[in-house]
């Protein structure tokens, strides 16, 4: 069972989203502002629709802290929905939209109305995951681990290879200047133009996000059991983000087309310690972190809500009909980058607490320092 557990509840147009994060250590300073910062980023990005202008995601921690510090008790968080018109969505929806959970949810639960499916399957829920994941990221930052996600492809416009700075601060500065979270100004402009074009055509766009976790200690996760492998846990968390249809760890795609010798990372000696001249494995070998940055890439399909809806069938009459449309985003790839940080943060924080203890932040820091002190080291001239 995971040490850190995240549970969310709430509907897209219900009164509020509710979240519980269980398993946090005591002693971590934490205020609403830590959560709010990431929520603001998730709401933005070129390609978002009208709903994001209506909402103002203000997270409220309602339990689990005492005088602004975590207590070891479950953390409970609320985010109110401004677009709270659930009471007005009582008209039955009988025409499931292709690409959404509408049809599969109706078949699964035996509903003659898609509303309950739409309300819970909505990506609105990721607001709460971002809030709770922000807490995990905050915990990781406390021990020097930092997560950065940025957009590397949007609607077929791709960030050129090798355009990435090697340090997180520079990468984040450049990303945060772009309305689509892309670090290269020229590529960013082309992505914005592509979103505008898609919006005019009533289309939606997908893309790719790259997530990097920096300064992750080696030894998180284990090969000892399949469901404890960290790459499996990260993969599942990434695939739980709506619209994500594929996940790549490290340079898996390139490796698949290479000879084995150039698909792996030699182990070298650099002065007093070990070094890896390349990071094709994306920081994970045998399902365990190896001390290199963890690199995960997510592929998102275009969101399924279409201004020119795809054909469907009215489940009442059996008649072929066009789907429904109210409003939608054009692209959510920049928002997915923030959600990816939150979800990866959750998984990494869970693995950190599992390895170093989850009761108290001070004891965790001591355990981590003791572990780091025991990592292989030789005198420089040996
Ligand atoms: C969503 C549909 C849209 C998005 C929503 C996800 O909402 P609405 O149906 O109210 O127009 O804006 O995303 C969010 C509300 C959010 O916070 O990200 C969907 O069908 O998944």
mmCIF file of C-alpha atoms and ligand atoms in Angstrom:
data_model
loop_
_atom_site.group_PDB
_atom_site.id
_atom_site.type_symbol
_atom_site.label_atom_id
_atom_site.label_comp_id
_atom_site.label_asym_id
_atom_site.label_seq_id
_atom_site.Cartn_x
_atom_site.Cartn_y
_atom_site.Cartn_z
ATOM 1 C CA UNK A 1 0.000 0.000 0.000
ATOM 2 C CA UNK A 2 1.311 3.462 -0.757
ATOM 3 C CA UNK A 3 2.480 5.594 2.168
ATOM 4 C CA UNK A 4 1.032 8.768 0.694
ATOM 5 C CA UNK A 5 -2.576 8.436 -0.457
ATOM 6 C CA UNK A 6 -4.519 10.917 -2.521
ATOM 7 C CA UNK A 7 -8.306 10.789 -2.701
ATOM 8 C CA UNK A 8 -10.479 13.327 -4.512
ATOM 9 C CA UNK A 9 -14.216 13.832 -4.745
ATOM 10 C CA UNK A 10 -16.449 16.359 -6.438
ATOM 11 C CA UNK A 11 -18.179 16.985 -9.735
ATOM 12 C CA UNK A 12 -17.243 19.468 -12.443
ATOM 13 C CA UNK A 13 -20.279 21.664 -11.775
ATOM 14 C CA UNK A 14 -21.002 20.619 -8.200
ATOM 15 C CA UNK A 15 -20.484 22.994 -5.277
ATOM 16 C CA UNK A 16 -16.833 22.095 -4.737
ATOM 17 C CA UNK A 17 -13.939 19.705 -5.170
ATOM 18 C CA UNK A 18 -12.772 17.889 -2.050
ATOM 19 C CA UNK A 19 -9.353 16.304 -1.555
ATOM 20 C CA UNK A 20 -7.639 14.277 1.138
ATOM 21 C CA UNK A 21 -3.912 13.621 1.323
ATOM 22 C CA UNK A 22 -3.076 10.983 3.886
ATOM 23 C CA UNK A 23 0.401 10.022 5.083
ATOM 24 C CA UNK A 24 2.185 13.387 5.127
ATOM 25 C CA UNK A 25 4.886 13.715 7.767
ATOM 26 C CA UNK A 26 4.459 16.161 10.641
ATOM 27 C CA UNK A 27 6.542 19.325 10.739
ATOM 28 C CA UNK A 28 6.232 20.606 7.164
ATOM 29 C CA UNK A 29 5.311 24.305 6.971
ATOM 30 C CA UNK A 30 2.323 24.560 4.617
ATOM 31 C CA UNK A 31 -0.142 27.295 3.696
ATOM 32 C CA UNK A 32 -2.907 27.667 1.100
ATOM 33 C CA UNK A 33 -0.522 29.830 -0.965
ATOM 34 C CA UNK A 34 1.724 26.831 -1.759
ATOM 35 C CA UNK A 35 -1.238 25.082 -3.386
ATOM 36 C CA UNK A 36 -2.597 28.251 -5.031
ATOM 37 C CA UNK A 37 0.610 28.949 -6.964
ATOM 38 C CA UNK A 38 0.387 25.711 -8.965
ATOM 39 C CA UNK A 39 -3.367 26.022 -9.416
ATOM 40 C CA UNK A 40 -2.866 29.433 -11.022
ATOM 41 C CA UNK A 41 -0.427 27.910 -13.502
ATOM 42 C CA UNK A 42 -2.861 25.074 -14.318
ATOM 43 C CA UNK A 43 -5.662 27.528 -15.086
ATOM 44 C CA UNK A 44 -3.584 29.417 -17.625
ATOM 45 C CA UNK A 45 -2.022 28.601 -20.963
ATOM 46 C CA UNK A 46 -2.984 29.638 -24.471
ATOM 47 C CA UNK A 47 -5.785 27.393 -25.715
ATOM 48 C CA UNK A 48 -7.885 27.300 -22.579
ATOM 49 C CA UNK A 49 -11.596 28.020 -22.919
ATOM 50 C CA UNK A 50 -14.191 30.206 -21.200
ATOM 51 C CA UNK A 51 -14.578 27.989 -18.121
ATOM 52 C CA UNK A 52 -11.113 28.965 -16.954
ATOM 53 C CA UNK A 53 -12.099 32.648 -17.006
ATOM 54 C CA UNK A 54 -15.067 31.819 -14.793
ATOM 55 C CA UNK A 55 -13.133 29.808 -12.216
ATOM 56 C CA UNK A 56 -10.743 31.240 -9.681
ATOM 57 C CA UNK A 57 -9.277 28.157 -8.078
ATOM 58 C CA UNK A 58 -8.735 29.106 -4.431
ATOM 59 C CA UNK A 59 -7.664 26.084 -2.386
ATOM 60 C CA UNK A 60 -8.532 26.021 1.306
ATOM 61 C CA UNK A 61 -6.726 23.678 3.701
ATOM 62 C CA UNK A 62 -9.352 22.716 6.277
ATOM 63 C CA UNK A 63 -7.527 20.069 8.301
ATOM 64 C CA UNK A 64 -4.123 18.469 8.801
ATOM 65 C CA UNK A 65 -2.152 21.574 9.785
ATOM 66 C CA UNK A 66 -1.697 23.377 13.068
ATOM 67 C CA UNK A 67 -0.455 26.975 12.960
ATOM 68 C CA UNK A 68 0.640 26.513 9.359
ATOM 69 C CA UNK A 69 2.594 23.270 9.919
ATOM 70 C CA UNK A 70 1.523 19.712 9.028
ATOM 71 C CA UNK A 71 0.593 17.468 11.947
ATOM 72 C CA UNK A 72 0.748 13.974 10.443
ATOM 73 C CA UNK A 73 -3.058 13.914 10.284
ATOM 74 C CA UNK A 74 -4.862 13.709 6.927
ATOM 75 C CA UNK A 75 -4.736 16.952 5.003
ATOM 76 C CA UNK A 76 -8.153 18.003 3.686
ATOM 77 C CA UNK A 77 -8.501 20.625 0.959
ATOM 78 C CA UNK A 78 -11.535 22.329 -0.621
ATOM 79 C CA UNK A 79 -11.832 24.209 -3.911
ATOM 80 C CA UNK A 80 -15.182 25.823 -4.685
ATOM 81 C CA UNK A 81 -16.580 25.715 -8.231
ATOM 82 C CA UNK A 82 -17.852 29.024 -9.522
ATOM 83 C CA UNK A 83 -19.457 27.332 -12.507
ATOM 84 C CA UNK A 84 -21.833 25.617 -10.146
ATOM 85 C CA UNK A 85 -24.810 24.849 -12.301
ATOM 86 C CA UNK A 86 -25.175 21.168 -11.560
ATOM 87 C CA UNK A 87 -28.757 21.777 -10.484
ATOM 88 C CA UNK A 88 -29.445 23.070 -14.002
ATOM 89 C CA UNK A 89 -28.022 20.032 -15.782
ATOM 90 C CA UNK A 90 -30.972 17.828 -14.946
ATOM 91 C CA UNK A 91 -32.001 17.529 -18.596
ATOM 92 C CA UNK A 92 -31.030 13.982 -19.528
ATOM 93 C CA UNK A 93 -28.163 13.641 -21.972
ATOM 94 C CA UNK A 94 -28.663 10.577 -24.122
ATOM 95 C CA UNK A 95 -26.116 11.204 -26.890
ATOM 96 C CA UNK A 96 -22.681 10.051 -25.676
ATOM 97 C CA UNK A 97 -19.761 12.088 -27.061
ATOM 98 C CA UNK A 98 -17.027 10.049 -28.797
ATOM 99 C CA UNK A 99 -13.684 10.168 -27.007
ATOM 100 C CA UNK A 100 -15.212 11.008 -23.622
ATOM 101 C CA UNK A 101 -16.172 8.563 -20.859
ATOM 102 C CA UNK A 102 -19.873 9.138 -21.662
ATOM 103 C CA UNK A 103 -20.651 5.834 -23.399
ATOM 104 C CA UNK A 104 -18.400 3.547 -21.374
ATOM 105 C CA UNK A 105 -19.623 5.119 -18.122
ATOM 106 C CA UNK A 106 -23.293 4.762 -19.107
ATOM 107 C CA UNK A 107 -22.795 1.124 -20.114
ATOM 108 C CA UNK A 108 -20.795 0.353 -16.998
ATOM 109 C CA UNK A 109 -23.170 1.882 -14.439
ATOM 110 C CA UNK A 110 -26.441 1.335 -16.306
ATOM 111 C CA UNK A 111 -27.314 5.051 -16.583
ATOM 112 C CA UNK A 112 -29.854 6.342 -19.130
ATOM 113 C CA UNK A 113 -28.273 9.791 -18.692
ATOM 114 C CA UNK A 114 -24.648 10.777 -19.355
ATOM 115 C CA UNK A 115 -24.696 13.623 -16.797
ATOM 116 C CA UNK A 116 -23.329 11.718 -13.795
ATOM 117 C CA UNK A 117 -20.518 10.342 -15.959
ATOM 118 C CA UNK A 118 -19.637 13.703 -17.510
ATOM 119 C CA UNK A 119 -19.622 15.428 -14.155
ATOM 120 C CA UNK A 120 -17.110 13.098 -12.517
ATOM 121 C CA UNK A 121 -15.005 12.104 -15.545
ATOM 122 C CA UNK A 122 -14.384 15.791 -16.332
ATOM 123 C CA UNK A 123 -10.810 17.027 -16.200
ATOM 124 C CA UNK A 124 -12.054 19.552 -13.640
ATOM 125 C CA UNK A 125 -10.989 16.949 -11.066
ATOM 126 C CA UNK A 126 -7.349 17.603 -11.924
ATOM 127 C CA UNK A 127 -7.616 20.939 -10.113
ATOM 128 C CA UNK A 128 -7.721 19.025 -6.835
ATOM 129 C CA UNK A 129 -4.946 16.661 -7.907
ATOM 130 C CA UNK A 130 -2.835 19.700 -8.714
ATOM 131 C CA UNK A 131 -3.535 21.135 -5.257
ATOM 132 C CA UNK A 132 -2.624 17.912 -3.440
ATOM 133 C CA UNK A 133 0.324 17.251 -5.755
ATOM 134 C CA UNK A 134 1.583 20.750 -4.947
ATOM 135 C CA UNK A 135 1.948 19.592 -1.348
ATOM 136 C CA UNK A 136 4.047 16.619 -2.486
ATOM 137 C CA UNK A 137 6.197 18.918 -4.651
ATOM 138 C CA UNK A 138 6.617 21.231 -1.656
ATOM 139 C CA UNK A 139 7.810 18.283 0.447
ATOM 140 C CA UNK A 140 10.244 17.255 -2.293
ATOM 141 C CA UNK A 141 11.581 20.820 -2.613
ATOM 142 C CA UNK A 142 12.313 20.770 1.111
ATOM 143 C CA UNK A 143 14.833 17.945 0.451
ATOM 144 C CA UNK A 144 16.191 19.558 -2.723
ATOM 145 C CA UNK A 145 14.167 17.646 -5.342
ATOM 146 C CA UNK A 146 12.603 19.863 -7.995
ATOM 147 C CA UNK A 147 10.114 18.995 -10.726
ATOM 148 C CA UNK A 148 9.856 20.849 -14.013
ATOM 149 C CA UNK A 149 7.502 20.013 -16.857
ATOM 150 C CA UNK A 150 7.350 21.847 -20.168
ATOM 151 C CA UNK A 151 5.614 21.458 -23.504
ATOM 152 C CA UNK A 152 7.758 19.825 -26.216
ATOM 153 C CA UNK A 153 5.074 19.415 -28.901
ATOM 154 C CA UNK A 154 1.698 20.985 -29.596
ATOM 155 C CA UNK A 155 -0.474 20.182 -32.578
ATOM 156 C CA UNK A 156 2.488 18.832 -34.521
ATOM 157 C CA UNK A 157 4.803 21.809 -33.748
ATOM 158 C CA UNK A 158 7.850 20.342 -32.006
ATOM 159 C CA UNK A 159 10.590 21.768 -29.808
ATOM 160 C CA UNK A 160 13.885 21.166 -31.651
ATOM 161 C CA UNK A 161 16.155 18.533 -30.089
ATOM 162 C CA UNK A 162 18.923 19.934 -27.911
ATOM 163 C CA UNK A 163 17.140 23.222 -27.171
ATOM 164 C CA UNK A 164 16.974 22.454 -23.431
ATOM 165 C CA UNK A 165 19.070 24.230 -20.799
ATOM 166 C CA UNK A 166 20.645 21.871 -18.291
ATOM 167 C CA UNK A 167 19.507 23.577 -15.117
ATOM 168 C CA UNK A 168 15.993 23.798 -13.729
ATOM 169 C CA UNK A 169 15.949 27.526 -12.945
ATOM 170 C CA UNK A 170 16.860 28.514 -16.527
ATOM 171 C CA UNK A 171 14.387 26.012 -17.958
ATOM 172 C CA UNK A 172 11.548 27.278 -15.754
ATOM 173 C CA UNK A 173 12.331 30.945 -16.483
ATOM 174 C CA UNK A 174 12.131 30.334 -20.199
ATOM 175 C CA UNK A 175 9.033 28.135 -19.892
ATOM 176 C CA UNK A 176 7.198 30.695 -17.769
ATOM 177 C CA UNK A 177 7.711 33.407 -20.382
ATOM 178 C CA UNK A 178 5.785 31.319 -22.932
ATOM 179 C CA UNK A 179 1.953 31.235 -23.105
ATOM 180 C CA UNK A 180 2.216 27.548 -24.036
ATOM 181 C CA UNK A 181 4.982 26.570 -21.555
ATOM 182 C CA UNK A 182 7.521 26.029 -24.338
ATOM 183 C CA UNK A 183 11.100 27.103 -23.661
ATOM 184 C CA UNK A 184 12.034 28.126 -27.214
ATOM 185 C CA UNK A 185 10.506 31.505 -28.234
ATOM 186 C CA UNK A 186 10.258 30.661 -31.956
ATOM 187 C CA UNK A 187 8.638 27.286 -31.319
ATOM 188 C CA UNK A 188 6.344 28.862 -28.745
ATOM 189 C CA UNK A 189 5.112 31.423 -31.300
ATOM 190 C CA UNK A 190 4.471 28.663 -33.837
ATOM 191 C CA UNK A 191 2.521 26.690 -31.209
ATOM 192 C CA UNK A 192 0.383 29.738 -30.340
ATOM 193 C CA UNK A 193 -0.378 30.233 -34.049
ATOM 194 C CA UNK A 194 -1.333 26.560 -34.349
ATOM 195 C CA UNK A 195 -3.744 26.865 -31.399
ATOM 196 C CA UNK A 196 -5.313 29.983 -32.959
ATOM 197 C CA UNK A 197 -5.708 28.172 -36.249
ATOM 198 C CA UNK A 198 -7.321 25.176 -34.530
ATOM 199 C CA UNK A 199 -9.670 27.435 -32.566
ATOM 200 C CA UNK A 200 -10.801 29.153 -35.771
ATOM 201 C CA UNK A 201 -11.450 25.793 -37.383
ATOM 202 C CA UNK A 202 -13.358 24.587 -34.317
ATOM 203 C CA UNK A 203 -10.725 21.908 -33.735
ATOM 204 C CA UNK A 204 -8.756 20.702 -30.712
ATOM 205 C CA UNK A 205 -5.052 19.809 -30.435
ATOM 206 C CA UNK A 206 -2.894 17.357 -28.533
ATOM 207 C CA UNK A 207 0.837 17.306 -27.915
ATOM 208 C CA UNK A 208 3.682 16.186 -25.697
ATOM 209 C CA UNK A 209 4.982 17.199 -22.284
ATOM 210 C CA UNK A 210 8.419 16.460 -20.852
ATOM 211 C CA UNK A 211 8.785 16.158 -17.097
ATOM 212 C CA UNK A 212 12.161 16.274 -15.368
ATOM 213 C CA UNK A 213 12.718 15.567 -11.677
ATOM 214 C CA UNK A 214 16.090 16.959 -10.579
ATOM 215 C CA UNK A 215 18.332 15.842 -7.684
ATOM 216 C CA UNK A 216 16.302 12.707 -6.970
ATOM 217 C CA UNK A 217 18.213 10.468 -4.555
ATOM 218 C CA UNK A 218 19.168 7.061 -5.947
ATOM 219 C CA UNK A 219 17.306 4.052 -4.589
ATOM 220 C CA UNK A 220 13.651 5.162 -4.747
ATOM 221 C CA UNK A 221 11.324 2.358 -5.805
ATOM 222 C CA UNK A 222 12.333 -1.286 -6.073
ATOM 223 C CA UNK A 223 12.578 -4.126 -8.584
ATOM 224 C CA UNK A 224 11.656 -6.548 -5.763
ATOM 225 C CA UNK A 225 7.963 -6.631 -6.723
ATOM 226 C CA UNK A 226 6.276 -5.564 -9.978
ATOM 227 C CA UNK A 227 3.918 -3.040 -8.479
ATOM 228 C CA UNK A 228 6.680 -1.318 -6.511
ATOM 229 C CA UNK A 229 8.801 -0.485 -9.553
ATOM 230 C CA UNK A 230 8.942 3.296 -9.712
ATOM 231 C CA UNK A 231 8.661 3.494 -13.502
ATOM 232 C CA UNK A 232 5.413 1.494 -13.271
ATOM 233 C CA UNK A 233 4.100 3.821 -10.568
ATOM 234 C CA UNK A 234 5.061 6.927 -12.537
ATOM 235 C CA UNK A 235 3.578 5.484 -15.717
ATOM 236 C CA UNK A 236 0.256 4.758 -14.038
ATOM 237 C CA UNK A 237 0.121 8.240 -12.514
ATOM 238 C CA UNK A 238 0.851 9.896 -15.861
ATOM 239 C CA UNK A 239 -1.730 7.756 -17.688
ATOM 240 C CA UNK A 240 -4.329 8.781 -15.106
ATOM 241 C CA UNK A 241 -4.180 12.349 -16.453
ATOM 242 C CA UNK A 242 -7.108 12.876 -18.846
ATOM 243 C CA UNK A 243 -6.120 12.769 -22.557
ATOM 244 C CA UNK A 244 -2.721 11.152 -21.851
ATOM 245 C CA UNK A 245 -2.478 8.098 -24.104
ATOM 246 C CA UNK A 246 1.251 7.225 -23.972
ATOM 247 C CA UNK A 247 4.165 7.606 -21.575
ATOM 248 C CA UNK A 248 7.863 7.375 -22.351
ATOM 249 C CA UNK A 249 10.596 6.959 -19.737
ATOM 250 C CA UNK A 250 13.947 8.415 -20.821
ATOM 251 C CA UNK A 251 14.832 7.976 -24.507
ATOM 252 C CA UNK A 252 12.735 4.841 -24.988
ATOM 253 C CA UNK A 253 11.594 5.684 -28.522
ATOM 254 C CA UNK A 254 15.155 6.360 -29.694
ATOM 255 C CA UNK A 255 16.449 3.291 -27.901
ATOM 256 C CA UNK A 256 13.907 1.084 -29.662
ATOM 257 C CA UNK A 257 15.563 1.977 -32.961
ATOM 258 C CA UNK A 258 19.190 1.710 -31.734
ATOM 259 C CA UNK A 259 21.697 -1.054 -31.076
ATOM 260 C CA UNK A 260 21.841 -1.861 -27.373
ATOM 261 C CA UNK A 261 25.297 -0.412 -26.884
ATOM 262 C CA UNK A 262 24.068 3.072 -27.691
ATOM 263 C CA UNK A 263 20.791 2.663 -25.826
ATOM 264 C CA UNK A 264 22.266 2.494 -22.307
ATOM 265 C CA UNK A 265 24.355 4.708 -20.040
ATOM 266 C CA UNK A 266 27.936 3.724 -19.145
ATOM 267 C CA UNK A 267 28.960 3.898 -15.471
ATOM 268 C CA UNK A 268 32.078 6.011 -15.000
ATOM 269 C CA UNK A 269 34.207 7.324 -12.224
ATOM 270 C CA UNK A 270 34.297 11.122 -11.901
ATOM 271 C CA UNK A 271 36.809 12.176 -9.243
ATOM 272 C CA UNK A 272 35.491 10.937 -5.928
ATOM 273 C CA UNK A 273 32.182 9.520 -7.090
ATOM 274 C CA UNK A 274 30.284 7.776 -9.860
ATOM 275 C CA UNK A 275 29.036 9.563 -12.949
ATOM 276 C CA UNK A 276 26.858 8.770 -15.948
ATOM 277 C CA UNK A 277 27.903 10.555 -19.145
ATOM 278 C CA UNK A 278 24.407 10.053 -20.628
ATOM 279 C CA UNK A 279 20.906 9.658 -19.212
ATOM 280 C CA UNK A 280 19.109 7.583 -21.821
ATOM 281 C CA UNK A 281 17.410 5.565 -19.071
ATOM 282 C CA UNK A 282 15.714 8.702 -17.772
ATOM 283 C CA UNK A 283 17.062 8.193 -14.257
ATOM 284 C CA UNK A 284 15.450 4.773 -13.773
ATOM 285 C CA UNK A 285 17.144 1.390 -13.976
ATOM 286 C CA UNK A 286 15.345 -1.747 -12.773
ATOM 287 C CA UNK A 287 12.423 0.368 -11.606
ATOM 288 C CA UNK A 288 14.722 2.201 -9.158
ATOM 289 C CA UNK A 289 16.082 5.751 -9.361
ATOM 290 C CA UNK A 290 19.811 5.807 -10.156
ATOM 291 C CA UNK A 291 20.631 9.366 -9.095
ATOM 292 C CA UNK A 292 20.288 10.918 -12.562
ATOM 293 C CA UNK A 293 17.356 13.236 -13.347
ATOM 294 C CA UNK A 294 14.112 11.329 -13.843
ATOM 295 C CA UNK A 295 12.771 12.087 -17.333
ATOM 296 C CA UNK A 296 9.226 11.180 -18.360
ATOM 297 C CA UNK A 297 7.389 12.225 -21.521
ATOM 298 C CA UNK A 298 3.623 12.230 -21.904
ATOM 299 C CA UNK A 299 1.669 12.110 -25.157
ATOM 300 C CA UNK A 300 -1.795 13.689 -25.130
ATOM 301 C CA UNK A 301 -4.549 13.171 -27.660
ATOM 302 C CA UNK A 302 -6.526 16.265 -28.737
ATOM 303 C CA UNK A 303 -9.319 16.803 -26.196
ATOM 304 C CA UNK A 304 -12.446 15.005 -27.388
ATOM 305 C CA UNK A 305 -14.905 17.903 -26.974
ATOM 306 C CA UNK A 306 -15.490 19.155 -30.531
ATOM 307 C CA UNK A 307 -17.182 22.330 -31.716
ATOM 308 C CA UNK A 308 -18.194 20.333 -34.793
ATOM 309 C CA UNK A 309 -19.210 17.192 -32.918
ATOM 310 C CA UNK A 310 -18.486 13.711 -34.199
ATOM 311 C CA UNK A 311 -21.348 11.391 -35.099
ATOM 312 C CA UNK A 312 -22.981 9.461 -32.291
ATOM 313 C CA UNK A 313 -26.221 7.646 -31.541
ATOM 314 C CA UNK A 314 -29.123 8.767 -29.350
ATOM 315 C CA UNK A 315 -29.345 5.906 -26.876
ATOM 316 C CA UNK A 316 -33.107 6.530 -26.322
ATOM 317 C CA UNK A 317 -34.188 6.324 -29.952
ATOM 318 C CA UNK A 318 -31.265 4.544 -31.568
ATOM 319 C CA UNK A 319 -31.134 7.312 -34.188
ATOM 320 C CA UNK A 320 -27.772 8.495 -35.505
ATOM 321 C CA UNK A 321 -27.241 12.139 -34.435
ATOM 322 C CA UNK A 322 -24.501 14.781 -34.156
ATOM 323 C CA UNK A 323 -23.015 15.162 -30.680
ATOM 324 C CA UNK A 324 -23.602 18.123 -28.380
ATOM 325 C CA UNK A 325 -21.367 21.148 -27.874
ATOM 326 C CA UNK A 326 -21.479 23.876 -25.219
ATOM 327 C CA UNK A 327 -17.941 25.198 -24.789
ATOM 328 C CA UNK A 328 -14.447 23.736 -24.570
ATOM 329 C CA UNK A 329 -10.731 24.285 -24.457
ATOM 330 C CA UNK A 330 -8.754 24.086 -27.710
ATOM 331 C CA UNK A 331 -5.602 22.617 -26.150
ATOM 332 C CA UNK A 332 -4.810 21.583 -22.589
ATOM 333 C CA UNK A 333 -1.199 20.540 -23.135
ATOM 334 C CA UNK A 334 0.295 23.455 -21.084
ATOM 335 C CA UNK A 335 -2.115 22.665 -18.231
ATOM 336 C CA UNK A 336 -1.171 18.992 -18.461
ATOM 337 C CA UNK A 337 2.440 19.980 -17.751
ATOM 338 C CA UNK A 338 1.383 21.372 -14.357
ATOM 339 C CA UNK A 339 -0.745 18.296 -13.628
ATOM 340 C CA UNK A 340 2.184 16.051 -14.608
ATOM 341 C CA UNK A 341 4.409 17.825 -12.065
ATOM 342 C CA UNK A 342 1.727 17.328 -9.415
ATOM 343 C CA UNK A 343 1.198 13.632 -10.158
ATOM 344 C CA UNK A 344 4.904 12.835 -10.529
ATOM 345 C CA UNK A 345 5.504 14.792 -7.326
ATOM 346 C CA UNK A 346 2.950 12.607 -5.590
ATOM 347 C CA UNK A 347 4.611 9.380 -6.741
ATOM 348 C CA UNK A 348 8.142 10.549 -5.909
ATOM 349 C CA UNK A 349 7.098 11.883 -2.499
ATOM 350 C CA UNK A 350 5.418 8.553 -1.771
ATOM 351 C CA UNK A 351 8.622 6.676 -2.672
ATOM 352 C CA UNK A 352 10.694 9.105 -0.597
ATOM 353 C CA UNK A 353 8.488 8.645 2.478
ATOM 354 C CA UNK A 354 8.525 4.865 1.954
ATOM 355 C CA UNK A 355 12.335 4.822 1.990
ATOM 356 C CA UNK A 356 13.179 7.435 4.604
ATOM 357 C CA UNK A 357 10.210 7.397 7.011
ATOM 358 C CA UNK A 358 6.920 9.250 6.982
ATOM 359 C CA UNK A 359 6.302 10.392 10.568
ATOM 360 C CA UNK A 360 8.459 13.501 10.900
ATOM 361 C CA UNK A 361 10.113 15.749 8.366
ATOM 362 C CA UNK A 362 13.204 16.265 10.576
ATOM 363 C CA UNK A 363 13.798 12.504 10.923
ATOM 364 C CA UNK A 364 13.268 12.058 7.199
ATOM 365 C CA UNK A 365 15.904 14.704 6.479
ATOM 366 C CA UNK A 366 18.337 13.005 8.869
ATOM 367 C CA UNK A 367 17.737 9.599 7.296
ATOM 368 C CA UNK A 368 18.261 11.019 3.815
ATOM 369 C CA UNK A 369 21.497 12.761 4.848
ATOM 370 C CA UNK A 370 22.789 9.529 6.453
ATOM 371 C CA UNK A 371 21.963 7.574 3.296
ATOM 372 C CA UNK A 372 23.630 10.126 1.055
ATOM 373 C CA UNK A 373 26.751 9.998 3.270
ATOM 374 C CA UNK A 374 26.970 6.236 2.629
ATOM 375 C CA UNK A 375 26.827 6.426 -1.163
ATOM 376 C CA UNK A 376 30.018 5.173 -2.898
ATOM 377 C CA UNK A 377 32.908 7.617 -2.635
ATOM 378 C CA UNK A 378 36.657 7.227 -3.076
ATOM 379 C CA UNK A 379 39.510 9.595 -2.499
ATOM 380 C CA UNK A 380 40.096 11.521 -5.733
ATOM 381 C CA UNK A 381 43.561 10.028 -6.423
ATOM 382 C CA UNK A 382 42.667 6.390 -5.608
HETATM 383 C C1 LIG B 1 -13.913 19.610 -19.311
HETATM 384 C C2 LIG B 1 -14.742 20.549 -19.929
HETATM 385 C C3 LIG B 1 -14.621 22.007 -19.654
HETATM 386 C C4 LIG B 1 -13.211 22.296 -19.158
HETATM 387 C C5 LIG B 1 -12.981 21.388 -17.949
HETATM 388 C C6 LIG B 1 -12.820 19.981 -18.404
HETATM 389 O O1 LIG B 1 -15.493 22.434 -18.633
HETATM 390 P P1 LIG B 1 -16.993 22.905 -18.924
HETATM 391 O O2 LIG B 1 -17.726 21.647 -19.242
HETATM 392 O O3 LIG B 1 -17.493 23.531 -17.645
HETATM 393 O O4 LIG B 1 -16.932 23.875 -20.045
HETATM 394 O O5 LIG B 1 -13.051 23.647 -18.865
HETATM 395 O O6 LIG B 1 -11.795 21.734 -17.285
HETATM 396 C C7 LIG B 1 -11.916 22.393 -16.095
HETATM 397 C C8 LIG B 1 -13.053 22.844 -15.602
HETATM 398 C C9 LIG B 1 -10.648 22.557 -15.401
HETATM 399 O O7 LIG B 1 -10.650 23.085 -14.268
HETATM 400 O O8 LIG B 1 -9.620 22.157 -15.961
HETATM 401 C C10 LIG B 1 -14.073 18.170 -19.581
HETATM 402 O O9 LIG B 1 -15.051 17.781 -20.216
HETATM 403 O O10 LIG B 1 -13.199 17.372 -19.157
#
